[in-house]
Amino acid sequence: MLPSQTQRLLMLLAVVVGIPAWWWAAGFLPPADGLSGWALSDSRVGLGRAAGLVLAAALPAVIAAGLIAATGNPLSGVCCVALAGVIAHHGSSIVGVARRAAELGNEAGSAAAVYQRLAVELGVGIVMLTLLLAGLEAVRGIARDHIPRRLQSRHLGGTVHLWKINGQSLIAGVITAAVGAVLTAVLVQSDNPQQVTGGLVLAFTLASLIGHAVMPNDRPWATLVAPALVGIVGYVWTARQLGTTDTPDALLSALYTDALPGLALGLPLHYLTAGVLGCAIGIGIGQVIEKAKLGEV
């Protein structure tokens, strides 16, 4: 990966463009109670409209990042969109979701029901992420022939297809998910949003690096969705552990007594931004190592 100095500056500009777009969406996503915790299922406009708003907000970021992807490694565009999302919602925490459930009481359902909704939200998130990757690929294809040569840099990944899959990429994705789940459980030990974000970035950087080293491929979709799959598994497992007879404030109680596993402390947006950011970094490092072994760098 290793972008040139010029491309790094362009990536910074793409992130700066993307952040205000996420902030615009932030005016609609939070629930009416004003508590932190960007869970789209709790949004004042509902899950469907909230997902549409996220896609709309991501459009300027995707266009800017697509231009970056056209100048070099397509994964640099993924990095820009994910990093903008991380910065924009850096203060979001599972604590807000837990407090909201406690305040709503029976209207929110059991603590297990809260995690079931979050799992559904991550399923929707996989569809949204696929659309964003397809959008990046489309913008990249349109802009590639119109980018001045002085702004272009050779990347080490060869031809990368962001949203396609094959047997090798599926295996790499499975390895990334398995290793990422273990590392997330170890590294994420607090509901502090910065700790959750840092833990997910590090966990999936290492996990995707291992996945790419074991099964190098040029179709990273399965690896990029691995964080969301890990989150879904974590949410479902936590819901089963909590059971269906717990009270609505059981989630808050479990949070304050440190009874929740690390996989349950991140919100869907954490997995879809910090997790994806880590995967893009890990694959990029893996490409450098792979080409270095072949004597091409």
PDB file of C-alpha atoms in Angstrom:
ATOM      1  CA  MET A   1       0.000   0.000   0.000  1.00  0.00           C
ATOM      2  CA  LEU A   2       2.404   2.741   1.282  1.00  0.00           C
ATOM      3  CA  PRO A   3       0.920   5.832  -0.417  1.00  0.00           C
ATOM      4  CA  SER A   4       3.210   8.539  -1.762  1.00  0.00           C
ATOM      5  CA  GLN A   5       3.536  11.881  -0.003  1.00  0.00           C
ATOM      6  CA  THR A   6       1.170  13.466  -2.528  1.00  0.00           C
ATOM      7  CA  GLN A   7      -1.399  10.754  -2.062  1.00  0.00           C
ATOM      8  CA  ARG A   8      -1.203  11.094   1.718  1.00  0.00           C
ATOM      9  CA  LEU A   9      -2.133  14.759   1.378  1.00  0.00           C
ATOM     10  CA  LEU A  10      -5.003  13.842  -0.939  1.00  0.00           C
ATOM     11  CA  MET A  11      -6.167  11.210   1.564  1.00  0.00           C
ATOM     12  CA  LEU A  12      -6.167  13.857   4.297  1.00  0.00           C
ATOM     13  CA  LEU A  13      -8.335  16.101   2.118  1.00  0.00           C
ATOM     14  CA  ALA A  14     -10.737  13.201   1.479  1.00  0.00           C
ATOM     15  CA  VAL A  15     -11.077  12.609   5.221  1.00  0.00           C
ATOM     16  CA  VAL A  16     -11.690  16.328   5.819  1.00  0.00           C
ATOM     17  CA  VAL A  17     -14.447  16.226   3.183  1.00  0.00           C
ATOM     18  CA  GLY A  18     -16.004  13.118   4.698  1.00  0.00           C
ATOM     19  CA  ILE A  19     -16.199  14.250   8.323  1.00  0.00           C
ATOM     20  CA  PRO A  20     -18.748  17.100   7.821  1.00  0.00           C
ATOM     21  CA  ALA A  21     -20.966  14.726   5.877  1.00  0.00           C
ATOM     22  CA  TRP A  22     -21.031  12.344   8.853  1.00  0.00           C
ATOM     23  CA  TRP A  23     -21.734  15.283  11.167  1.00  0.00           C
ATOM     24  CA  TRP A  24     -24.692  16.219   8.988  1.00  0.00           C
ATOM     25  CA  ALA A  25     -26.104  12.733   9.493  1.00  0.00           C
ATOM     26  CA  ALA A  26     -25.471  13.085  13.222  1.00  0.00           C
ATOM     27  CA  GLY A  27     -28.271  15.623  13.395  1.00  0.00           C
ATOM     28  CA  PHE A  28     -30.764  12.904  12.451  1.00  0.00           C
ATOM     29  CA  LEU A  29     -29.297   9.711  13.854  1.00  0.00           C
ATOM     30  CA  PRO A  30     -29.347  10.281  17.630  1.00  0.00           C
ATOM     31  CA  PRO A  31     -32.596   9.419  19.431  1.00  0.00           C
ATOM     32  CA  ALA A  32     -34.853  12.100  20.836  1.00  0.00           C
ATOM     33  CA  ASP A  33     -33.559  11.546  24.392  1.00  0.00           C
ATOM     34  CA  GLY A  34     -30.158  12.957  23.432  1.00  0.00           C
ATOM     35  CA  LEU A  35     -28.168  10.111  24.966  1.00  0.00           C
ATOM     36  CA  SER A  36     -24.958   9.029  23.286  1.00  0.00           C
ATOM     37  CA  GLY A  37     -24.815   5.784  21.394  1.00  0.00           C
ATOM     38  CA  TRP A  38     -25.384   5.876  17.663  1.00  0.00           C
ATOM     39  CA  ALA A  39     -27.550   2.821  17.204  1.00  0.00           C
ATOM     40  CA  LEU A  40     -29.534   3.259  14.006  1.00  0.00           C
ATOM     41  CA  SER A  41     -32.341   1.106  15.423  1.00  0.00           C
ATOM     42  CA  ASP A  42     -32.792   3.745  18.157  1.00  0.00           C
ATOM     43  CA  SER A  43     -32.694   6.669  15.739  1.00  0.00           C
ATOM     44  CA  ARG A  44     -35.544   9.150  15.896  1.00  0.00           C
ATOM     45  CA  VAL A  45     -36.244   8.461  12.210  1.00  0.00           C
ATOM     46  CA  GLY A  46     -36.192   4.649  12.379  1.00  0.00           C
ATOM     47  CA  LEU A  47     -33.707   2.075  11.104  1.00  0.00           C
ATOM     48  CA  GLY A  48     -34.677   2.254   7.420  1.00  0.00           C
ATOM     49  CA  ARG A  49     -34.479   6.033   7.124  1.00  0.00           C
ATOM     50  CA  ALA A  50     -31.368   6.155   9.292  1.00  0.00           C
ATOM     51  CA  ALA A  51     -29.618   3.703   6.963  1.00  0.00           C
ATOM     52  CA  GLY A  52     -30.615   5.871   4.009  1.00  0.00           C
ATOM     53  CA  LEU A  53     -29.247   8.968   5.745  1.00  0.00           C
ATOM     54  CA  VAL A  54     -25.936   7.238   6.400  1.00  0.00           C
ATOM     55  CA  LEU A  55     -25.669   6.302   2.736  1.00  0.00           C
ATOM     56  CA  ALA A  56     -26.542   9.869   1.734  1.00  0.00           C
ATOM     57  CA  ALA A  57     -24.029  11.301   4.191  1.00  0.00           C
ATOM     58  CA  ALA A  58     -21.364   8.915   2.949  1.00  0.00           C
ATOM     59  CA  LEU A  59     -21.836   9.978  -0.680  1.00  0.00           C
ATOM     60  CA  PRO A  60     -19.466  13.013  -0.551  1.00  0.00           C
ATOM     61  CA  ALA A  61     -16.943  10.885   1.336  1.00  0.00           C
ATOM     62  CA  VAL A  62     -17.247   8.102  -1.247  1.00  0.00           C
ATOM     63  CA  ILE A  63     -16.780  10.514  -4.161  1.00  0.00           C
ATOM     64  CA  ALA A  64     -13.705  12.088  -2.550  1.00  0.00           C
ATOM     65  CA  ALA A  65     -12.315   8.706  -1.507  1.00  0.00           C
ATOM     66  CA  GLY A  66     -13.079   7.270  -4.957  1.00  0.00           C
ATOM     67  CA  LEU A  67     -10.801   9.905  -6.472  1.00  0.00           C
ATOM     68  CA  ILE A  68      -8.119   8.860  -3.979  1.00  0.00           C
ATOM     69  CA  ALA A  69      -8.639   5.216  -4.885  1.00  0.00           C
ATOM     70  CA  ALA A  70      -8.164   6.143  -8.544  1.00  0.00           C
ATOM     71  CA  THR A  71      -4.728   7.617  -7.835  1.00  0.00           C
ATOM     72  CA  GLY A  72      -3.333   4.474  -6.211  1.00  0.00           C
ATOM     73  CA  ASN A  73      -4.418   1.549  -4.076  1.00  0.00           C
ATOM     74  CA  PRO A  74      -8.240   1.251  -3.893  1.00  0.00           C
ATOM     75  CA  LEU A  75      -7.899   0.387  -0.206  1.00  0.00           C
ATOM     76  CA  SER A  76      -6.748   3.953   0.434  1.00  0.00           C
ATOM     77  CA  GLY A  77     -10.278   5.042  -0.452  1.00  0.00           C
ATOM     78  CA  VAL A  78     -11.713   2.559   2.044  1.00  0.00           C
ATOM     79  CA  CYS A  79      -9.354   3.982   4.673  1.00  0.00           C
ATOM     80  CA  CYS A  80     -10.581   7.526   4.022  1.00  0.00           C
ATOM     81  CA  VAL A  81     -14.280   6.695   4.381  1.00  0.00           C
ATOM     82  CA  ALA A  82     -13.739   4.552   7.480  1.00  0.00           C
ATOM     83  CA  LEU A  83     -11.425   7.057   9.171  1.00  0.00           C
ATOM     84  CA  ALA A  84     -13.888   9.896   8.572  1.00  0.00           C
ATOM     85  CA  GLY A  85     -16.581   7.777  10.235  1.00  0.00           C
ATOM     86  CA  VAL A  86     -14.333   6.957  13.199  1.00  0.00           C
ATOM     87  CA  ILE A  87     -13.560  10.623  13.817  1.00  0.00           C
ATOM     88  CA  ALA A  88     -17.163  11.750  13.371  1.00  0.00           C
ATOM     89  CA  HIS A  89     -18.681   9.400  15.973  1.00  0.00           C
ATOM     90  CA  HIS A  90     -15.674   8.987  18.271  1.00  0.00           C
ATOM     91  CA  GLY A  91     -17.718   9.729  21.394  1.00  0.00           C
ATOM     92  CA  SER A  92     -20.473   7.182  20.773  1.00  0.00           C
ATOM     93  CA  SER A  93     -20.745   4.462  23.423  1.00  0.00           C
ATOM     94  CA  ILE A  94     -22.779   1.387  24.352  1.00  0.00           C
ATOM     95  CA  VAL A  95     -23.549   3.178  27.636  1.00  0.00           C
ATOM     96  CA  GLY A  96     -26.092   5.368  25.854  1.00  0.00           C
ATOM     97  CA  VAL A  97     -27.867   2.320  24.452  1.00  0.00           C
ATOM     98  CA  ALA A  98     -27.950   0.672  27.888  1.00  0.00           C
ATOM     99  CA  ARG A  99     -29.295   3.783  29.626  1.00  0.00           C
ATOM    100  CA  ARG A 100     -31.921   4.222  26.939  1.00  0.00           C
ATOM    101  CA  ALA A 101     -33.134   0.662  27.398  1.00  0.00           C
ATOM    102  CA  ALA A 102     -33.343   1.174  31.160  1.00  0.00           C
ATOM    103  CA  GLU A 103     -35.333   4.415  30.778  1.00  0.00           C
ATOM    104  CA  LEU A 104     -37.737   2.982  28.199  1.00  0.00           C
ATOM    105  CA  GLY A 105     -38.434  -0.057  30.382  1.00  0.00           C
ATOM    106  CA  ASN A 106     -40.729  -2.660  28.849  1.00  0.00           C
ATOM    107  CA  GLU A 107     -41.013  -0.586  25.687  1.00  0.00           C
ATOM    108  CA  ALA A 108     -37.375  -1.396  24.918  1.00  0.00           C
ATOM    109  CA  GLY A 109     -37.836  -5.090  25.658  1.00  0.00           C
ATOM    110  CA  SER A 110     -35.283  -7.282  27.388  1.00  0.00           C
ATOM    111  CA  ALA A 111     -31.541  -6.710  27.309  1.00  0.00           C
ATOM    112  CA  ALA A 112     -31.328  -9.688  24.965  1.00  0.00           C
ATOM    113  CA  ALA A 113     -33.798  -7.966  22.624  1.00  0.00           C
ATOM    114  CA  VAL A 114     -31.530  -4.903  22.513  1.00  0.00           C
ATOM    115  CA  TYR A 115     -28.629  -7.013  21.271  1.00  0.00           C
ATOM    116  CA  GLN A 116     -30.869  -8.796  18.796  1.00  0.00           C
ATOM    117  CA  ARG A 117     -31.758  -5.411  17.297  1.00  0.00           C
ATOM    118  CA  LEU A 118     -28.074  -4.473  17.144  1.00  0.00           C
ATOM    119  CA  ALA A 119     -27.346  -7.755  15.334  1.00  0.00           C
ATOM    120  CA  VAL A 120     -30.024  -6.942  12.749  1.00  0.00           C
ATOM    121  CA  GLU A 121     -28.526  -3.491  12.392  1.00  0.00           C
ATOM    122  CA  LEU A 122     -25.116  -4.981  11.637  1.00  0.00           C
ATOM    123  CA  GLY A 123     -26.756  -7.195   9.006  1.00  0.00           C
ATOM    124  CA  VAL A 124     -28.110  -4.043   7.374  1.00  0.00           C
ATOM    125  CA  GLY A 125     -24.647  -2.556   7.800  1.00  0.00           C
ATOM    126  CA  ILE A 126     -23.088  -5.316   5.684  1.00  0.00           C
ATOM    127  CA  VAL A 127     -25.448  -4.396   2.839  1.00  0.00           C
ATOM    128  CA  MET A 128     -24.587  -0.714   3.278  1.00  0.00           C
ATOM    129  CA  LEU A 129     -20.860  -1.455   3.340  1.00  0.00           C
ATOM    130  CA  THR A 130     -21.178  -3.473   0.132  1.00  0.00           C
ATOM    131  CA  LEU A 131     -22.977  -0.566  -1.530  1.00  0.00           C
ATOM    132  CA  LEU A 132     -20.264   1.835  -0.379  1.00  0.00           C
ATOM    133  CA  LEU A 133     -17.529  -0.435  -1.740  1.00  0.00           C
ATOM    134  CA  ALA A 134     -19.384  -0.722  -5.045  1.00  0.00           C
ATOM    135  CA  GLY A 135     -19.682   3.076  -5.087  1.00  0.00           C
ATOM    136  CA  LEU A 136     -15.946   3.474  -4.487  1.00  0.00           C
ATOM    137  CA  GLU A 137     -15.229   1.048  -7.304  1.00  0.00           C
ATOM    138  CA  ALA A 138     -17.592   2.898  -9.639  1.00  0.00           C
ATOM    139  CA  VAL A 139     -16.117   6.341  -8.884  1.00  0.00           C
ATOM    140  CA  ARG A 140     -12.634   4.904  -9.247  1.00  0.00           C
ATOM    141  CA  GLY A 141     -13.480   3.435 -12.643  1.00  0.00           C
ATOM    142  CA  ILE A 142     -14.931   6.714 -13.891  1.00  0.00           C
ATOM    143  CA  ALA A 143     -12.126   8.922 -12.585  1.00  0.00           C
ATOM    144  CA  ARG A 144      -9.125   6.694 -13.272  1.00  0.00           C
ATOM    145  CA  ASP A 145      -8.553   7.921 -16.824  1.00  0.00           C
ATOM    146  CA  HIS A 146      -9.020  11.574 -15.856  1.00  0.00           C
ATOM    147  CA  ILE A 147      -6.517  11.785 -12.988  1.00  0.00           C
ATOM    148  CA  PRO A 148      -3.308  13.646 -13.950  1.00  0.00           C
ATOM    149  CA  ARG A 149      -0.334  11.301 -14.051  1.00  0.00           C
ATOM    150  CA  ARG A 150       1.590  13.438 -11.551  1.00  0.00           C
ATOM    151  CA  LEU A 151      -1.061  12.630  -8.921  1.00  0.00           C
ATOM    152  CA  GLN A 152      -0.972   8.893  -9.552  1.00  0.00           C
ATOM    153  CA  SER A 153       1.208   6.448  -7.655  1.00  0.00           C
ATOM    154  CA  ARG A 154       1.907   2.780  -8.281  1.00  0.00           C
ATOM    155  CA  HIS A 155       0.381   0.580  -5.593  1.00  0.00           C
ATOM    156  CA  LEU A 156       1.548  -2.857  -4.629  1.00  0.00           C
ATOM    157  CA  GLY A 157      -1.737  -4.701  -4.675  1.00  0.00           C
ATOM    158  CA  GLY A 158      -2.133  -5.098  -8.391  1.00  0.00           C
ATOM    159  CA  THR A 159      -5.743  -4.982  -9.575  1.00  0.00           C
ATOM    160  CA  VAL A 160      -8.025  -4.896  -6.526  1.00  0.00           C
ATOM    161  CA  HIS A 161     -11.766  -5.589  -6.821  1.00  0.00           C
ATOM    162  CA  LEU A 162     -13.307  -4.165  -3.658  1.00  0.00           C
ATOM    163  CA  TRP A 163     -16.642  -5.959  -3.626  1.00  0.00           C
ATOM    164  CA  LYS A 164     -15.995  -9.237  -5.428  1.00  0.00           C
ATOM    165  CA  ILE A 165     -15.225 -12.627  -3.863  1.00  0.00           C
ATOM    166  CA  ASN A 166     -13.598 -15.943  -4.692  1.00  0.00           C
ATOM    167  CA  GLY A 167     -12.464 -19.023  -2.771  1.00  0.00           C
ATOM    168  CA  GLN A 168      -9.187 -17.516  -1.586  1.00  0.00           C
ATOM    169  CA  SER A 169     -10.819 -14.301  -0.412  1.00  0.00           C
ATOM    170  CA  LEU A 170     -13.491 -16.229   1.494  1.00  0.00           C
ATOM    171  CA  ILE A 171     -10.840 -18.217   3.349  1.00  0.00           C
ATOM    172  CA  ALA A 172      -8.948 -15.008   4.136  1.00  0.00           C
ATOM    173  CA  GLY A 173     -12.188 -13.495   5.424  1.00  0.00           C
ATOM    174  CA  VAL A 174     -12.907 -16.492   7.665  1.00  0.00           C
ATOM    175  CA  ILE A 175      -9.381 -16.346   9.102  1.00  0.00           C
ATOM    176  CA  THR A 176      -9.719 -12.600   9.663  1.00  0.00           C
ATOM    177  CA  ALA A 177     -13.054 -13.067  11.438  1.00  0.00           C
ATOM    178  CA  ALA A 178     -11.757 -15.881  13.669  1.00  0.00           C
ATOM    179  CA  VAL A 179      -8.555 -14.104  14.676  1.00  0.00           C
ATOM    180  CA  GLY A 180     -10.355 -10.762  14.952  1.00  0.00           C
ATOM    181  CA  ALA A 181     -12.964 -12.230  17.318  1.00  0.00           C
ATOM    182  CA  VAL A 182     -10.293 -13.562  19.673  1.00  0.00           C
ATOM    183  CA  LEU A 183      -8.263 -10.339  19.607  1.00  0.00           C
ATOM    184  CA  THR A 184     -11.359  -8.167  20.073  1.00  0.00           C
ATOM    185  CA  ALA A 185     -12.406 -10.200  23.109  1.00  0.00           C
ATOM    186  CA  VAL A 186      -8.929  -9.678  24.572  1.00  0.00           C
ATOM    187  CA  LEU A 187      -8.298  -6.058  23.605  1.00  0.00           C
ATOM    188  CA  VAL A 188     -11.739  -4.489  24.160  1.00  0.00           C
ATOM    189  CA  GLN A 189     -12.198  -4.447  27.926  1.00  0.00           C
ATOM    190  CA  SER A 190     -14.048  -1.172  28.504  1.00  0.00           C
ATOM    191  CA  ASP A 191     -17.092   0.720  27.257  1.00  0.00           C
ATOM    192  CA  ASN A 192     -14.865   3.778  26.742  1.00  0.00           C
ATOM    193  CA  PRO A 193     -15.384   4.644  23.048  1.00  0.00           C
ATOM    194  CA  GLN A 194     -11.710   5.452  22.461  1.00  0.00           C
ATOM    195  CA  GLN A 195     -10.679   2.109  23.955  1.00  0.00           C
ATOM    196  CA  VAL A 196     -13.277   0.286  21.846  1.00  0.00           C
ATOM    197  CA  THR A 197     -12.144   2.073  18.689  1.00  0.00           C
ATOM    198  CA  GLY A 198      -8.455   1.509  19.338  1.00  0.00           C
ATOM    199  CA  GLY A 199      -9.028  -2.131  20.257  1.00  0.00           C
ATOM    200  CA  LEU A 200     -11.007  -2.825  17.078  1.00  0.00           C
ATOM    201  CA  VAL A 201      -8.489  -1.077  14.816  1.00  0.00           C
ATOM    202  CA  LEU A 202      -5.596  -3.022  16.327  1.00  0.00           C
ATOM    203  CA  ALA A 203      -7.480  -6.336  16.447  1.00  0.00           C
ATOM    204  CA  PHE A 204      -8.533  -6.256  12.812  1.00  0.00           C
ATOM    205  CA  THR A 205      -5.245  -4.817  11.563  1.00  0.00           C
ATOM    206  CA  LEU A 206      -3.499  -7.891  12.965  1.00  0.00           C
ATOM    207  CA  ALA A 207      -6.316 -10.246  11.954  1.00  0.00           C
ATOM    208  CA  SER A 208      -6.490  -9.082   8.335  1.00  0.00           C
ATOM    209  CA  LEU A 209      -2.693  -9.093   8.099  1.00  0.00           C
ATOM    210  CA  ILE A 210      -2.712 -12.759   9.159  1.00  0.00           C
ATOM    211  CA  GLY A 211      -5.607 -13.565   6.821  1.00  0.00           C
ATOM    212  CA  HIS A 212      -3.854 -11.959   3.853  1.00  0.00           C
ATOM    213  CA  ALA A 213      -0.540 -13.635   4.712  1.00  0.00           C
ATOM    214  CA  VAL A 214      -2.162 -17.069   4.790  1.00  0.00           C
ATOM    215  CA  MET A 215      -4.322 -16.530   1.703  1.00  0.00           C
ATOM    216  CA  PRO A 216      -3.184 -13.543  -0.435  1.00  0.00           C
ATOM    217  CA  ASN A 217      -5.916 -12.297  -2.762  1.00  0.00           C
ATOM    218  CA  ASP A 218      -7.085  -9.213  -4.622  1.00  0.00           C
ATOM    219  CA  ARG A 219     -10.763  -9.366  -3.587  1.00  0.00           C
ATOM    220  CA  PRO A 220     -11.017  -8.002  -0.033  1.00  0.00           C
ATOM    221  CA  TRP A 221     -14.815  -7.913   0.395  1.00  0.00           C
ATOM    222  CA  ALA A 222     -14.930 -10.945   2.694  1.00  0.00           C
ATOM    223  CA  THR A 223     -12.147  -9.507   4.845  1.00  0.00           C
ATOM    224  CA  LEU A 224     -13.733  -6.046   5.032  1.00  0.00           C
ATOM    225  CA  VAL A 225     -17.084  -7.445   6.222  1.00  0.00           C
ATOM    226  CA  ALA A 226     -15.381  -9.723   8.784  1.00  0.00           C
ATOM    227  CA  PRO A 227     -15.691  -7.132  11.619  1.00  0.00           C
ATOM    228  CA  ALA A 228     -19.458  -6.908  11.099  1.00  0.00           C
ATOM    229  CA  LEU A 229     -19.770 -10.701  11.148  1.00  0.00           C
ATOM    230  CA  VAL A 230     -17.767 -10.831  14.387  1.00  0.00           C
ATOM    231  CA  GLY A 231     -20.073  -8.197  15.873  1.00  0.00           C
ATOM    232  CA  ILE A 232     -23.182 -10.168  14.879  1.00  0.00           C
ATOM    233  CA  VAL A 233     -21.796 -13.340  16.479  1.00  0.00           C
ATOM    234  CA  GLY A 234     -20.887 -11.400  19.614  1.00  0.00           C
ATOM    235  CA  TYR A 235     -24.320  -9.819  19.867  1.00  0.00           C
ATOM    236  CA  VAL A 236     -26.188 -13.091  19.321  1.00  0.00           C
ATOM    237  CA  TRP A 237     -24.000 -14.911  21.840  1.00  0.00           C
ATOM    238  CA  THR A 238     -24.516 -12.134  24.409  1.00  0.00           C
ATOM    239  CA  ALA A 239     -28.283 -12.195  23.833  1.00  0.00           C
ATOM    240  CA  ARG A 240     -28.321 -15.943  24.498  1.00  0.00           C
ATOM    241  CA  GLN A 241     -26.293 -15.466  27.664  1.00  0.00           C
ATOM    242  CA  LEU A 242     -28.615 -12.761  28.940  1.00  0.00           C
ATOM    243  CA  GLY A 243     -31.726 -14.807  28.170  1.00  0.00           C
ATOM    244  CA  THR A 244     -35.207 -13.527  27.413  1.00  0.00           C
ATOM    245  CA  THR A 245     -36.528 -13.157  30.970  1.00  0.00           C
ATOM    246  CA  ASP A 246     -34.197 -10.373  32.104  1.00  0.00           C
ATOM    247  CA  THR A 247     -35.531  -6.916  32.887  1.00  0.00           C
ATOM    248  CA  PRO A 248     -34.923  -3.925  30.588  1.00  0.00           C
ATOM    249  CA  ASP A 249     -32.312  -2.508  32.990  1.00  0.00           C
ATOM    250  CA  ALA A 250     -30.346  -5.783  33.017  1.00  0.00           C
ATOM    251  CA  LEU A 251     -28.097  -4.466  30.239  1.00  0.00           C
ATOM    252  CA  LEU A 252     -27.102  -1.439  32.313  1.00  0.00           C
ATOM    253  CA  SER A 253     -26.503  -3.656  35.338  1.00  0.00           C
ATOM    254  CA  ALA A 254     -24.356  -6.048  33.303  1.00  0.00           C
ATOM    255  CA  LEU A 255     -22.390  -3.119  31.932  1.00  0.00           C
ATOM    256  CA  TYR A 256     -21.666  -1.631  35.358  1.00  0.00           C
ATOM    257  CA  THR A 257     -20.641  -5.006  36.794  1.00  0.00           C
ATOM    258  CA  ASP A 258     -18.280  -5.741  33.873  1.00  0.00           C
ATOM    259  CA  ALA A 259     -20.355  -8.790  32.961  1.00  0.00           C
ATOM    260  CA  LEU A 260     -20.446  -8.058  29.224  1.00  0.00           C
ATOM    261  CA  PRO A 261     -17.826  -9.635  26.920  1.00  0.00           C
ATOM    262  CA  GLY A 262     -15.569  -7.464  24.789  1.00  0.00           C
ATOM    263  CA  LEU A 263     -17.475  -8.382  21.640  1.00  0.00           C
ATOM    264  CA  ALA A 264     -20.612  -6.811  23.134  1.00  0.00           C
ATOM    265  CA  LEU A 265     -19.042  -3.463  24.062  1.00  0.00           C
ATOM    266  CA  GLY A 266     -18.785  -2.062  20.546  1.00  0.00           C
ATOM    267  CA  LEU A 267     -21.678  -0.535  18.632  1.00  0.00           C
ATOM    268  CA  PRO A 268     -22.456  -1.454  15.005  1.00  0.00           C
ATOM    269  CA  LEU A 269     -20.849   1.757  13.774  1.00  0.00           C
ATOM    270  CA  HIS A 270     -17.661   0.854  15.650  1.00  0.00           C
ATOM    271  CA  TYR A 271     -17.441  -2.441  13.794  1.00  0.00           C
ATOM    272  CA  LEU A 272     -18.315  -0.818  10.467  1.00  0.00           C
ATOM    273  CA  THR A 273     -15.766   2.011  10.758  1.00  0.00           C
ATOM    274  CA  ALA A 274     -12.941   1.141  13.178  1.00  0.00           C
ATOM    275  CA  GLY A 275     -13.059  -2.550  12.246  1.00  0.00           C
ATOM    276  CA  VAL A 276     -13.050  -1.833   8.514  1.00  0.00           C
ATOM    277  CA  LEU A 277     -10.261   0.726   8.968  1.00  0.00           C
ATOM    278  CA  GLY A 278      -8.137  -1.907  10.683  1.00  0.00           C
ATOM    279  CA  CYS A 279      -8.812  -4.419   7.901  1.00  0.00           C
ATOM    280  CA  ALA A 280      -7.797  -1.954   5.195  1.00  0.00           C
ATOM    281  CA  ILE A 281      -4.559  -1.156   7.032  1.00  0.00           C
ATOM    282  CA  GLY A 282      -3.798  -4.827   7.619  1.00  0.00           C
ATOM    283  CA  ILE A 283      -4.372  -5.800   3.989  1.00  0.00           C
ATOM    284  CA  GLY A 284      -2.191  -2.894   2.849  1.00  0.00           C
ATOM    285  CA  ILE A 285       0.656  -3.984   5.103  1.00  0.00           C
ATOM    286  CA  GLY A 286       0.169  -7.539   3.894  1.00  0.00           C
ATOM    287  CA  GLN A 287       0.532  -6.408   0.288  1.00  0.00           C
ATOM    288  CA  VAL A 288       3.826  -4.703   1.105  1.00  0.00           C
ATOM    289  CA  ILE A 289       5.172  -7.801   2.835  1.00  0.00           C
ATOM    290  CA  GLU A 290       3.958 -10.046   0.027  1.00  0.00           C
ATOM    291  CA  LYS A 291       5.676  -8.018  -2.681  1.00  0.00           C
ATOM    292  CA  ALA A 292       8.830  -7.630  -0.587  1.00  0.00           C
ATOM    293  CA  LYS A 293       9.136 -11.398  -0.421  1.00  0.00           C
ATOM    294  CA  LEU A 294       8.878 -11.549  -4.197  1.00  0.00           C
ATOM    295  CA  GLY A 295      11.629  -8.962  -4.554  1.00  0.00           C
ATOM    296  CA  GLU A 296       9.335  -6.418  -6.192  1.00  0.00           C
ATOM    297  CA  VAL A 297       9.984  -3.591  -3.758  1.00  0.00           C
TER     298      VAL A 297
END
